[in-house]
Amino acid sequence: MKVIKTVYFTVFLILINICGLFAQPSQPADAGPPLEPPGGPIDSYLLVLIIAALLLGMVVIYKNKIKKASV
């Protein structure tokens, strides 16, 4: 059953990526030099993101330990 879910999930992701590729607008022939992408590095709230990632990792590890202990 787990293999079937994995296959469906993989096919779903591939289809979503293909649809995204088809949805891109075409570039005009004489567009000139490429435009700069809009800036926006993740600088704000970086500490909050790191703390959230650590907490999530701790919760996942804790739940796995509880699951193994009950089996």
PDB file of C-alpha atoms in Angstrom:
ATOM      1  CA  MET A   1       0.000   0.000   0.000  1.00  0.00           C
ATOM      2  CA  LYS A   2       2.876   2.349   0.784  1.00  0.00           C
ATOM      3  CA  VAL A   3       4.380   1.754  -2.669  1.00  0.00           C
ATOM      4  CA  ILE A   4       1.109   2.718  -4.352  1.00  0.00           C
ATOM      5  CA  LYS A   5       0.952   5.977  -2.382  1.00  0.00           C
ATOM      6  CA  THR A   6       4.537   6.762  -3.337  1.00  0.00           C
ATOM      7  CA  VAL A   7       3.835   6.133  -7.016  1.00  0.00           C
ATOM      8  CA  TYR A   8       0.724   8.333  -6.988  1.00  0.00           C
ATOM      9  CA  PHE A   9       2.586  11.098  -5.168  1.00  0.00           C
ATOM     10  CA  THR A  10       5.475  10.953  -7.642  1.00  0.00           C
ATOM     11  CA  VAL A  11       3.152  11.084 -10.652  1.00  0.00           C
ATOM     12  CA  PHE A  12       1.264  13.988  -9.077  1.00  0.00           C
ATOM     13  CA  LEU A  13       4.473  15.971  -8.561  1.00  0.00           C
ATOM     14  CA  ILE A  14       5.626  15.307 -12.119  1.00  0.00           C
ATOM     15  CA  LEU A  15       2.288  16.448 -13.531  1.00  0.00           C
ATOM     16  CA  ILE A  16       2.337  19.630 -11.455  1.00  0.00           C
ATOM     17  CA  ASN A  17       5.844  20.457 -12.676  1.00  0.00           C
ATOM     18  CA  ILE A  18       4.876  19.848 -16.298  1.00  0.00           C
ATOM     19  CA  CYS A  19       1.822  22.092 -15.940  1.00  0.00           C
ATOM     20  CA  GLY A  20       4.047  24.786 -14.470  1.00  0.00           C
ATOM     21  CA  LEU A  21       6.378  24.572 -17.437  1.00  0.00           C
ATOM     22  CA  PHE A  22       3.544  24.938 -19.910  1.00  0.00           C
ATOM     23  CA  ALA A  23       2.167  27.915 -17.995  1.00  0.00           C
ATOM     24  CA  GLN A  24       5.307  30.025 -18.478  1.00  0.00           C
ATOM     25  CA  PRO A  25       4.841  32.972 -20.842  1.00  0.00           C
ATOM     26  CA  SER A  26       6.943  32.889 -23.981  1.00  0.00           C
ATOM     27  CA  GLN A  27       9.794  35.365 -24.379  1.00  0.00           C
ATOM     28  CA  PRO A  28       9.534  37.932 -27.169  1.00  0.00           C
ATOM     29  CA  ALA A  29      12.132  37.544 -29.917  1.00  0.00           C
ATOM     30  CA  ASP A  30      13.740  40.978 -29.419  1.00  0.00           C
ATOM     31  CA  ALA A  31      13.433  41.327 -25.661  1.00  0.00           C
ATOM     32  CA  GLY A  32      16.967  42.636 -25.196  1.00  0.00           C
ATOM     33  CA  PRO A  33      19.039  41.780 -22.160  1.00  0.00           C
ATOM     34  CA  PRO A  34      17.298  39.682 -19.514  1.00  0.00           C
ATOM     35  CA  LEU A  35      15.714  41.605 -16.670  1.00  0.00           C
ATOM     36  CA  GLU A  36      17.002  41.257 -13.147  1.00  0.00           C
ATOM     37  CA  PRO A  37      14.843  38.990 -10.982  1.00  0.00           C
ATOM     38  CA  PRO A  38      13.068  40.731  -8.138  1.00  0.00           C
ATOM     39  CA  GLY A  39      15.314  40.694  -5.103  1.00  0.00           C
ATOM     40  CA  GLY A  40      14.211  39.126  -1.894  1.00  0.00           C
ATOM     41  CA  PRO A  41      16.668  36.945  -0.043  1.00  0.00           C
ATOM     42  CA  ILE A  42      15.436  35.454   3.191  1.00  0.00           C
ATOM     43  CA  ASP A  43      17.117  37.862   5.594  1.00  0.00           C
ATOM     44  CA  SER A  44      14.227  38.854   7.772  1.00  0.00           C
ATOM     45  CA  TYR A  45      13.075  36.435  10.468  1.00  0.00           C
ATOM     46  CA  LEU A  46      15.951  34.059   9.755  1.00  0.00           C
ATOM     47  CA  LEU A  47      16.407  33.329  13.453  1.00  0.00           C
ATOM     48  CA  VAL A  48      12.702  32.497  13.777  1.00  0.00           C
ATOM     49  CA  LEU A  49      12.961  30.068  10.844  1.00  0.00           C
ATOM     50  CA  ILE A  50      15.969  28.325  12.401  1.00  0.00           C
ATOM     51  CA  ILE A  51      14.230  27.988  15.766  1.00  0.00           C
ATOM     52  CA  ALA A  52      11.072  26.650  14.100  1.00  0.00           C
ATOM     53  CA  ALA A  53      13.130  24.087  12.160  1.00  0.00           C
ATOM     54  CA  LEU A  54      14.872  22.932  15.330  1.00  0.00           C
ATOM     55  CA  LEU A  55      11.580  22.602  17.199  1.00  0.00           C
ATOM     56  CA  LEU A  56      10.007  20.660  14.353  1.00  0.00           C
ATOM     57  CA  GLY A  57      13.003  18.333  14.224  1.00  0.00           C
ATOM     58  CA  MET A  58      12.809  17.745  17.972  1.00  0.00           C
ATOM     59  CA  VAL A  59       9.089  16.927  17.765  1.00  0.00           C
ATOM     60  CA  VAL A  60       9.626  14.443  14.932  1.00  0.00           C
ATOM     61  CA  ILE A  61      12.480  12.715  16.763  1.00  0.00           C
ATOM     62  CA  TYR A  62      10.433  12.578  19.986  1.00  0.00           C
ATOM     63  CA  LYS A  63       7.429  11.052  18.210  1.00  0.00           C
ATOM     64  CA  ASN A  64       9.633   8.432  16.541  1.00  0.00           C
ATOM     65  CA  LYS A  65      11.156   7.469  19.897  1.00  0.00           C
ATOM     66  CA  ILE A  66       7.698   7.108  21.459  1.00  0.00           C
ATOM     67  CA  LYS A  67       6.526   5.003  18.521  1.00  0.00           C
ATOM     68  CA  LYS A  68       9.535   2.673  18.781  1.00  0.00           C
ATOM     69  CA  ALA A  69       9.152   2.359  22.559  1.00  0.00           C
ATOM     70  CA  SER A  70       5.491   1.328  22.292  1.00  0.00           C
ATOM     71  CA  VAL A  71       6.200  -1.381  19.709  1.00  0.00           C
TER      72      VAL A  71
END
